[in-house]
Coordinates of C-alpha atoms in Angstrom, one line a residue:
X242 CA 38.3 -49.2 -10.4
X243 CA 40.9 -47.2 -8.0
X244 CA 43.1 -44.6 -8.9
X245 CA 45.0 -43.8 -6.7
X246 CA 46.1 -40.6 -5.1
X247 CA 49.3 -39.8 -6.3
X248 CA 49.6 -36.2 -5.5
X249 CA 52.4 -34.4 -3.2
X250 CA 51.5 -32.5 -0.4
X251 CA 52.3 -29.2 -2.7
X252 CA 49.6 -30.6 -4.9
X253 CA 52.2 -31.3 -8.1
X254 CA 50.9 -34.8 -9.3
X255 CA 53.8 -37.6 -9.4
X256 CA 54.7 -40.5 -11.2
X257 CA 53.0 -43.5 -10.3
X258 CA 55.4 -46.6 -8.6
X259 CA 54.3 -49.7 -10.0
X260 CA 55.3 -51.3 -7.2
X261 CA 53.4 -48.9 -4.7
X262 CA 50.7 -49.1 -6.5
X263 CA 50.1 -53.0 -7.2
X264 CA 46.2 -54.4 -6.6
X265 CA 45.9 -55.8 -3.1
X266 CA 45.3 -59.3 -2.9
X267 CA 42.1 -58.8 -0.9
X268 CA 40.4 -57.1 -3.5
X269 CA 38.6 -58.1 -6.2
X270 CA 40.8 -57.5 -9.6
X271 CA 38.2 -59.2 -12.7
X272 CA 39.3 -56.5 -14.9
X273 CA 42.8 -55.7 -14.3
X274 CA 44.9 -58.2 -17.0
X275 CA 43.9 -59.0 -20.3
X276 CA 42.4 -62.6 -20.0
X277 CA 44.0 -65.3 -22.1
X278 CA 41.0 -66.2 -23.5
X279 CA 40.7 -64.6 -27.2
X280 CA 37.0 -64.8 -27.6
X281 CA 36.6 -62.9 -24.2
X282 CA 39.2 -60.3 -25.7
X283 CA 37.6 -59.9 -28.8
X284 CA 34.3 -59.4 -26.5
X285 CA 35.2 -56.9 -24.9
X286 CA 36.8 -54.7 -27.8
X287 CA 33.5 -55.3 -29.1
X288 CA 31.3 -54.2 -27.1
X289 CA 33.4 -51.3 -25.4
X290 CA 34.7 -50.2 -29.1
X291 CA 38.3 -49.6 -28.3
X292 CA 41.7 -51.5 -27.3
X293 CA 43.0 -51.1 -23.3
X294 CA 45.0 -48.3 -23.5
X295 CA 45.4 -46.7 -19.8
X296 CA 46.0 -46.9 -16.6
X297 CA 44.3 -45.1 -14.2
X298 CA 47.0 -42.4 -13.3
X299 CA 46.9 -42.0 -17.2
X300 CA 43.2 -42.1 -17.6
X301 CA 43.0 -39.5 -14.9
X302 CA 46.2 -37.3 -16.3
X303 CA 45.0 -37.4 -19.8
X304 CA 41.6 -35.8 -19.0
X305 CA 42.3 -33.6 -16.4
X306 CA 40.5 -34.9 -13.8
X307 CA 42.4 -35.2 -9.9
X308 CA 43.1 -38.4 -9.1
X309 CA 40.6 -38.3 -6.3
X310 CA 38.2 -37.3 -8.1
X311 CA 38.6 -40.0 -10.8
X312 CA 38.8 -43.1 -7.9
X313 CA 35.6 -41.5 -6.4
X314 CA 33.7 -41.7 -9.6
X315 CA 35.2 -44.7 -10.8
X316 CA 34.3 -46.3 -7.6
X317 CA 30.6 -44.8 -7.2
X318 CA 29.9 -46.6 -11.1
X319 CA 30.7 -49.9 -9.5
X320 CA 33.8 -51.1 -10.9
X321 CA 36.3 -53.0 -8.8
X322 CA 39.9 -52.2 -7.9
X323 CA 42.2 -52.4 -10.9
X324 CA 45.6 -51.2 -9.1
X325 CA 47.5 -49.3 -12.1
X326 CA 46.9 -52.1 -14.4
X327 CA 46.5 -50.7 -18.7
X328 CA 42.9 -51.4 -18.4
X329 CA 41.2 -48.4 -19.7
X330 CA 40.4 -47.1 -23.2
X331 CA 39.4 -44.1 -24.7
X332 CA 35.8 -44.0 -24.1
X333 CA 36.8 -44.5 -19.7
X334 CA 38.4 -41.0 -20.6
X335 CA 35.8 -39.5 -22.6
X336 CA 33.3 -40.0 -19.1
X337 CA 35.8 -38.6 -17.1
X338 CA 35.7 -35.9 -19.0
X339 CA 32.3 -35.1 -19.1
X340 CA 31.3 -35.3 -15.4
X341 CA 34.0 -33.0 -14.6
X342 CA 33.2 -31.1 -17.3
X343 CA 29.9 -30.7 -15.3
X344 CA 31.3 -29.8 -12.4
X345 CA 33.5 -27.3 -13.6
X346 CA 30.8 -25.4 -15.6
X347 CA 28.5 -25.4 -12.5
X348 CA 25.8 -27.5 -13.7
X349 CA 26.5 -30.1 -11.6
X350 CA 27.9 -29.8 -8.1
X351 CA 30.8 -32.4 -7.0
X352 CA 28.3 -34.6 -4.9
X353 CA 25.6 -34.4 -7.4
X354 CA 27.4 -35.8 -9.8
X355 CA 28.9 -38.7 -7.8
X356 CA 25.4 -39.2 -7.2
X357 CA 24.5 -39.1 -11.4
X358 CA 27.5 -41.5 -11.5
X359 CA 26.4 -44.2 -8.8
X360 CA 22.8 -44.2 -9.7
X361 CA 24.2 -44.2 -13.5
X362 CA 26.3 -47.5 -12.1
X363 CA 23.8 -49.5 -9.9
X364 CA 21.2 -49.0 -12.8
X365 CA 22.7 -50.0 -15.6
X366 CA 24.7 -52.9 -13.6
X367 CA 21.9 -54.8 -12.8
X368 CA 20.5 -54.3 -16.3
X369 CA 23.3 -56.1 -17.5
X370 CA 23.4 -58.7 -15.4
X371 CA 19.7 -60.1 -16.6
X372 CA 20.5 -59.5 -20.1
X373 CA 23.2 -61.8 -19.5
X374 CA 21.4 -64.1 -16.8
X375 CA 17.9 -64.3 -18.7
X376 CA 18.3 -63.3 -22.3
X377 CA 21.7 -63.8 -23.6
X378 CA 22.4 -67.3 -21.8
X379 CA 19.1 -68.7 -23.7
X380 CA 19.7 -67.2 -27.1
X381 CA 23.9 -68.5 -27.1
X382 CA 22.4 -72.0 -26.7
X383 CA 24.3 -74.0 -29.8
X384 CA 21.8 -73.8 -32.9
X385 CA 23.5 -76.9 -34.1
X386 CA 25.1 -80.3 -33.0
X387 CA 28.4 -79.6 -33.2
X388 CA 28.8 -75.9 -32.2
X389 CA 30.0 -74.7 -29.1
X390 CA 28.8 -71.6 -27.5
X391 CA 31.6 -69.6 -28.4
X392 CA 31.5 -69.8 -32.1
X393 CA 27.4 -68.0 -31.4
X394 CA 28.5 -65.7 -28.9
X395 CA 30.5 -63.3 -30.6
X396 CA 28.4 -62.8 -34.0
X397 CA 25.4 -62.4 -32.1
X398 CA 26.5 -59.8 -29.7
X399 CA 27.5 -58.2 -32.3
X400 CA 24.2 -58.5 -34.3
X401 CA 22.3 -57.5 -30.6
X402 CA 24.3 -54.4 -29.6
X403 CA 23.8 -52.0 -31.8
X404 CA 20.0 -52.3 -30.9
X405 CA 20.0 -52.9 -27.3
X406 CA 21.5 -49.6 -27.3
X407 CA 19.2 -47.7 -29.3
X408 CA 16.2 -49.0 -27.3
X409 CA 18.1 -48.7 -23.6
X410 CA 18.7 -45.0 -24.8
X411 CA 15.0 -44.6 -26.2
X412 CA 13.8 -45.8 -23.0
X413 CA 15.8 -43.7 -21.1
X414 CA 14.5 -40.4 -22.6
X415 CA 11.1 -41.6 -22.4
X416 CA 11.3 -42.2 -18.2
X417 CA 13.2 -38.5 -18.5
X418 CA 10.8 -36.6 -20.2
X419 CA 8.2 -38.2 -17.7
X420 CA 10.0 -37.9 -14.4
X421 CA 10.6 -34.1 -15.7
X422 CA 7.2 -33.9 -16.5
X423 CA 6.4 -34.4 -12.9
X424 CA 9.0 -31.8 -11.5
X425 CA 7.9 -29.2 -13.7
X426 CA 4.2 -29.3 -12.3
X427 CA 5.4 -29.6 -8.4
X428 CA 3.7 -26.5 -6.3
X429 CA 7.1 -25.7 -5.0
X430 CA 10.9 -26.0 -5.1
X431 CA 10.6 -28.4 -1.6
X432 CA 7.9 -30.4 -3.3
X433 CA 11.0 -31.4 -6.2
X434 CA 12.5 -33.5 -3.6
X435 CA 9.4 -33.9 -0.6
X436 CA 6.5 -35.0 -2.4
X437 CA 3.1 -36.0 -1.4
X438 CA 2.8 -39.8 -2.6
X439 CA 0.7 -42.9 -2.2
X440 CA 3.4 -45.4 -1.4
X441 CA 2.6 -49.1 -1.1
X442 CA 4.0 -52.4 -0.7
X443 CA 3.1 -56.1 -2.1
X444 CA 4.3 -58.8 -0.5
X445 CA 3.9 -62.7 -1.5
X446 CA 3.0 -64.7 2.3
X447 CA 5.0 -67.5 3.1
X448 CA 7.9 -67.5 0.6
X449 CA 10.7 -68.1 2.9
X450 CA 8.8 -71.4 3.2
X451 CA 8.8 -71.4 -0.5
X452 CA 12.5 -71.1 -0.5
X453 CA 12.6 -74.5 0.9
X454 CA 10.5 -76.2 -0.9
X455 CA 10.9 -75.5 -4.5
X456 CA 13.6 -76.5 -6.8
X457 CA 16.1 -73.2 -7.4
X458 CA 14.9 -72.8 -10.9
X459 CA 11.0 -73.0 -10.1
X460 CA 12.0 -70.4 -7.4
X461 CA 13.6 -68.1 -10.0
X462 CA 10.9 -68.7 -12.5
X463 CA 7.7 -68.0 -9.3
X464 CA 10.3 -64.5 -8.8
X465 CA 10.2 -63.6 -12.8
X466 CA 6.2 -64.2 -12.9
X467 CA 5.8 -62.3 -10.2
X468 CA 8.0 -59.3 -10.5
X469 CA 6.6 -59.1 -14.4
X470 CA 3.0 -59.5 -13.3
X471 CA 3.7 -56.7 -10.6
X472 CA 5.5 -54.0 -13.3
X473 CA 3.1 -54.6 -15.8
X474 CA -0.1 -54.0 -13.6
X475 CA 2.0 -50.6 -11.7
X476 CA 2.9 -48.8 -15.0
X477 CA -0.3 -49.7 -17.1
X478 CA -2.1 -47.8 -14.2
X479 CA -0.3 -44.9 -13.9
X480 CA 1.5 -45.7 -11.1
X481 CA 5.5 -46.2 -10.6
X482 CA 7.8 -49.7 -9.8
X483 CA 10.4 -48.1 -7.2
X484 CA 12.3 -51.5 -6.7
X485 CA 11.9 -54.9 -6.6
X486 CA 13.2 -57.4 -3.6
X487 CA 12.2 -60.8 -4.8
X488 CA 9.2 -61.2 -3.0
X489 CA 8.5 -57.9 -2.3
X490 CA 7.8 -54.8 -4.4
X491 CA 7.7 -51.4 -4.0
X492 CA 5.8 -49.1 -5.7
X493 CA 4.5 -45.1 -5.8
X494 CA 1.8 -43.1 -7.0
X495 CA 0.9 -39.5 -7.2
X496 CA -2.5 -39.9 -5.9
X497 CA -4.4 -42.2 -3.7
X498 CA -7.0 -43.5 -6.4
X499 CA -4.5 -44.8 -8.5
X500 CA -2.5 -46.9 -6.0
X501 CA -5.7 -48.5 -4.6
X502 CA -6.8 -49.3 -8.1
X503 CA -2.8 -50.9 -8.4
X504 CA -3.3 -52.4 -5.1
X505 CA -6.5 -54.4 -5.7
X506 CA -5.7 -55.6 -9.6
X507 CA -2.4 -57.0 -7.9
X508 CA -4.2 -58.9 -5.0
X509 CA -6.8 -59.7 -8.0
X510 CA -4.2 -61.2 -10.2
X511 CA -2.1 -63.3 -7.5
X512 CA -5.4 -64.4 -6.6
X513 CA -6.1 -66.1 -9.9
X514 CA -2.8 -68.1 -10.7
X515 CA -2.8 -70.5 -9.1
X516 CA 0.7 -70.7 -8.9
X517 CA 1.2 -67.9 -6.6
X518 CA 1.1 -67.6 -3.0
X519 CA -1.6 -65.3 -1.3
X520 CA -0.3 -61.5 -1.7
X521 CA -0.6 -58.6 1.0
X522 CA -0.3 -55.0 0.5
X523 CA 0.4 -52.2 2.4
X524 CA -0.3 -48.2 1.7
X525 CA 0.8 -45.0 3.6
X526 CA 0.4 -41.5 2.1
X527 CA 2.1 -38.7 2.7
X528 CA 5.7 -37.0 2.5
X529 CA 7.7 -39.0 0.9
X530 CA 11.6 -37.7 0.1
X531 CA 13.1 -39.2 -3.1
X532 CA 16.2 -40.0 -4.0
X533 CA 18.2 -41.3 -6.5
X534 CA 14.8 -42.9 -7.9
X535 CA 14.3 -44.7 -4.2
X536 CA 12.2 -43.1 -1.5
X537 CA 12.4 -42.7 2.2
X538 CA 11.1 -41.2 5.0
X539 CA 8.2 -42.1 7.6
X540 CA 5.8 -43.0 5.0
X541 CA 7.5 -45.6 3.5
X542 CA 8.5 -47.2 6.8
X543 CA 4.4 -47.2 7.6
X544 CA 3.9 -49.0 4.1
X545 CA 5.8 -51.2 5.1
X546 CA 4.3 -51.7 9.2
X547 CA 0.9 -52.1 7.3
X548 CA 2.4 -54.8 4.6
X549 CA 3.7 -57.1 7.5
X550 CA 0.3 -57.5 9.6
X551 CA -2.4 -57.1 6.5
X552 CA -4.3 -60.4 5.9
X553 CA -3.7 -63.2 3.2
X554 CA -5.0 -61.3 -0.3
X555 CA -6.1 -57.9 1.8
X556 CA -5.0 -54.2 1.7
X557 CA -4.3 -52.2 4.3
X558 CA -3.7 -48.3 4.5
X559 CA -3.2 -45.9 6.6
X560 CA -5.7 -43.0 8.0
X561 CA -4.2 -40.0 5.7
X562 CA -4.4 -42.5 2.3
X563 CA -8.3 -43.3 3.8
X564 CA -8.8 -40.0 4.4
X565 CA -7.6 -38.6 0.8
X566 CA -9.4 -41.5 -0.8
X567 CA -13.1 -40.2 0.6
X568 CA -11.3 -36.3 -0.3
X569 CA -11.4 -36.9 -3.8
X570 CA -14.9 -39.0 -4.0
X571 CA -13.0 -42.2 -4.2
X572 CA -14.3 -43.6 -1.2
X573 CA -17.1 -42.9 1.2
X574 CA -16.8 -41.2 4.3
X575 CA -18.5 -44.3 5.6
X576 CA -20.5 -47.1 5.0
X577 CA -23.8 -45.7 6.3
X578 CA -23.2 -42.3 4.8
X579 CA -23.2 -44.2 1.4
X580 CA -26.3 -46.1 2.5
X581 CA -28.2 -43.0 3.2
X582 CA -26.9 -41.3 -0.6
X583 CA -28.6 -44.2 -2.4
X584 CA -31.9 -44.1 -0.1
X585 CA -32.0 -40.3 -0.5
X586 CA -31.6 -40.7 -4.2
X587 CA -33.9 -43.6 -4.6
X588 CA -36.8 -41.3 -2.8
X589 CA -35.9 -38.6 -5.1
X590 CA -36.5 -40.7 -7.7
X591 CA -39.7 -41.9 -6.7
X592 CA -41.0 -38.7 -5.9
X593 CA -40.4 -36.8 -8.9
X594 CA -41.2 -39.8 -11.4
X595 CA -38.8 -41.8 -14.3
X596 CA -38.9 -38.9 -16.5
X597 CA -37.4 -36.3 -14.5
X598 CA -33.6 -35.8 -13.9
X599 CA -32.5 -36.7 -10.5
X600 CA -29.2 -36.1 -8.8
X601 CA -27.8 -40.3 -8.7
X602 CA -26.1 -41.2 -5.5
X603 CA -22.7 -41.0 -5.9
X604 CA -20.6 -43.8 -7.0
X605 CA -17.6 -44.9 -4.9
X606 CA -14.5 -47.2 -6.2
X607 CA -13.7 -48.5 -3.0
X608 CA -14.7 -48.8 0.1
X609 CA -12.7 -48.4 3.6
X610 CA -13.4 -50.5 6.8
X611 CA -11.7 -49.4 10.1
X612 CA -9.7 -52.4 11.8
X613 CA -8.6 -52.2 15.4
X614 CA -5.8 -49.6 16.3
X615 CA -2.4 -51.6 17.1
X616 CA 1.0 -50.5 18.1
X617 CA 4.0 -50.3 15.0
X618 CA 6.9 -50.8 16.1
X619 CA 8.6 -47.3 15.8
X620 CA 5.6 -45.4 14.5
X621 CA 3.5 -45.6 18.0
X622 CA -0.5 -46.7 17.6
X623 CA -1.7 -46.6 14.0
X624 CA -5.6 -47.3 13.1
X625 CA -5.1 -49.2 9.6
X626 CA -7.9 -49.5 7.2
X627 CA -8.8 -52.2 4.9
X628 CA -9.3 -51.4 1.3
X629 CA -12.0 -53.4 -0.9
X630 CA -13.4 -52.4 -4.1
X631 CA -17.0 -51.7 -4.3
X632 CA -19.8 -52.8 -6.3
X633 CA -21.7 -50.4 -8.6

């Protein structure tokens, strides 16, 4: 939503023109008039809890906030132009409020808490969006012969939202007290914000050629089982879904052990449906900036070199994730140095009889195999190494 600047140059705020201020025709203006349509009406009082009350200029005026300021945050949450249309309520106030409120005390600076408000905004948007997309669209379906979709939609929203707002704020503090579990235990103030991660990248082979060949609701329903398949396998170990691109995901860990273990149960699952295309992955660790729950940096961009020329249902990774996986006893320095471990422990064995207690060799998860070094475009000459898991 804009508001615009209505201030002099001495600063004193003036009263808006109606006629100055009137919504472009270029712009996009879904929330400026009241529809005609009741239901939608009714809907939105619902679910917003109060009646249209304000214009911007007044929104802004009434809590105290510049109009700058309020067209910046406004804008960074995602909501369109409205001009100085009466289409915001008490509760548009009430946020104005508080993130200024925020800055003023000093908690937040006036960048940071554009930031909170567009990460706030491109969250939550896209949240809504499926609700309504994959889970509101299939439970308004008419129960009866007879009924039209309007005469469900408004008694079960209002049955649905009292909940879906208990859990989305449970959830949220549950991701806060574990992304703030993870701050607290950095080594450093510069390892808040550049981190140390295993970063990786699955990719489903061949779905542009997909894209052509399925039906548009097969296509969405290959996207869901994948994207579900790939959250599910990430979070139960341990690991952390960044983003989602349809046939791409993006995901981090803390250490390399856990996004090799990720990695292979991905390439293990897509293997076994047998509706899904062959998967590659791709992993890179090092520093890795965050922001805004999205991370960047030379890492990632690696992840990403390795996910583009690893083989049908193969992981690739880079030297420093191969060289912290045979750090931490994950992986061995090499296959013959593993050979000799078990021959050595075999002998040992032998020698000192089945009743005494002999060091084992140790066991490895995984094992590494160095591929041919290749030019990356941008990253110069890279020697990738593919990941497999290893017997016991």
């Amino acid at each position: 939503m804009t508001v615009d600047d209505t201030t002099s140059g001495d600063g004193a705020q003036q009263s808006p023109d109606p006629s100055v201020h009137a919504t472009p025709h270029h712009e996009v203006d879904h929330t400026a008039e009241p529809t005609d349509d009741p239901l939608a009406i009714r809907l939105e009082q619902l679910i917003l809890g109060a009646d249209r009350r304000y214009t911007p200029f007044q929104a802004a005026r009434t809590a105290g906030v510049s109009m700058d300021l309020a067209s910046r945050f406004w804008r960074a949450m995602g909501f369109a132009d409205i001009g100085q249309a009466k289409a915001l309520t008490e509760a548009d106030v009430l946020a104005l409020r508080r993130l200024s409120g925020l800055v003023e005390a000093g908690l937040l600076s006036e960048p940071m808490a554009i930031q909170v408000a567009r990460s706030t905004g491109q969250t939550t948007a896209r949240l809504a969006e499926w609700q309504i997309d994959s889970f509101l669209e299939g439970l308004t379906e008419p129960p009866e012969p007879g009924m039209t979709r309007t005469e469900v939609t408004y008694p079960l929203v209002e049955l649905l939202l009292p909940e879906l707002e208990e859990f989305l704020v449970y959830v949220w503090r549950r991701q806060l007290a574990a992304a703030t579990g993870r701050v607290v235990q950095a080594a450093d103030d510069d390892e808040m914000v550049d981190r140390r991660l295993a970063v990786g990248f699955a990719d489903l082979v061949g779905f542009t050629r997909l894209t052509r060949r399925l039906e548009e609701e097969e296509l969405g329903e290959l996207v869901e089982s994948f994207e579900t398949t790939c959250a599910d396998l990430v979070a139960a170990h341990g690991g952390r879904l960044i983003k989602t691109l349809g046939d791409e995901v993006l995901f981090a860990a803390d250490d390399a052990g856990t996004a090799a273990e990720i990695a292979l149960r991905l390439v293990e699952a897509m293997t076994v449906d047998e509706t899904m295309p062959a998967l590659r992955v791709g992993i890179a660790f090092g520093t890795v900036t965050t922001r805004m729950g999205d991370v960047f940096g030379t890492t990632v961009n690696l992840a990403s070199r390795l996910t583009s020329i690893a083989p049908k249902d193969a992981v690739l990774v880079d030297g420093a994730f191969a060289e912290e996986l045979t750090r931490t006893g994950d992986a061995p320095v090499s296959e013959a140095r593993a050979a000799e471990e078990a021959a050595a422990a075999a002998e040992r064995a032998r020698k000192e009889g089945p009743d005494a207690e002999v060091i084992p060799a140790p066991k490895y998860r995984y094992g590494l195999q160095p591929m041919w070094q290749r030019p990356v475009r941008g990253l110069g000459v890279v020697e990738p190494w593919l990941l497999a898991r290893r017997g016991s």
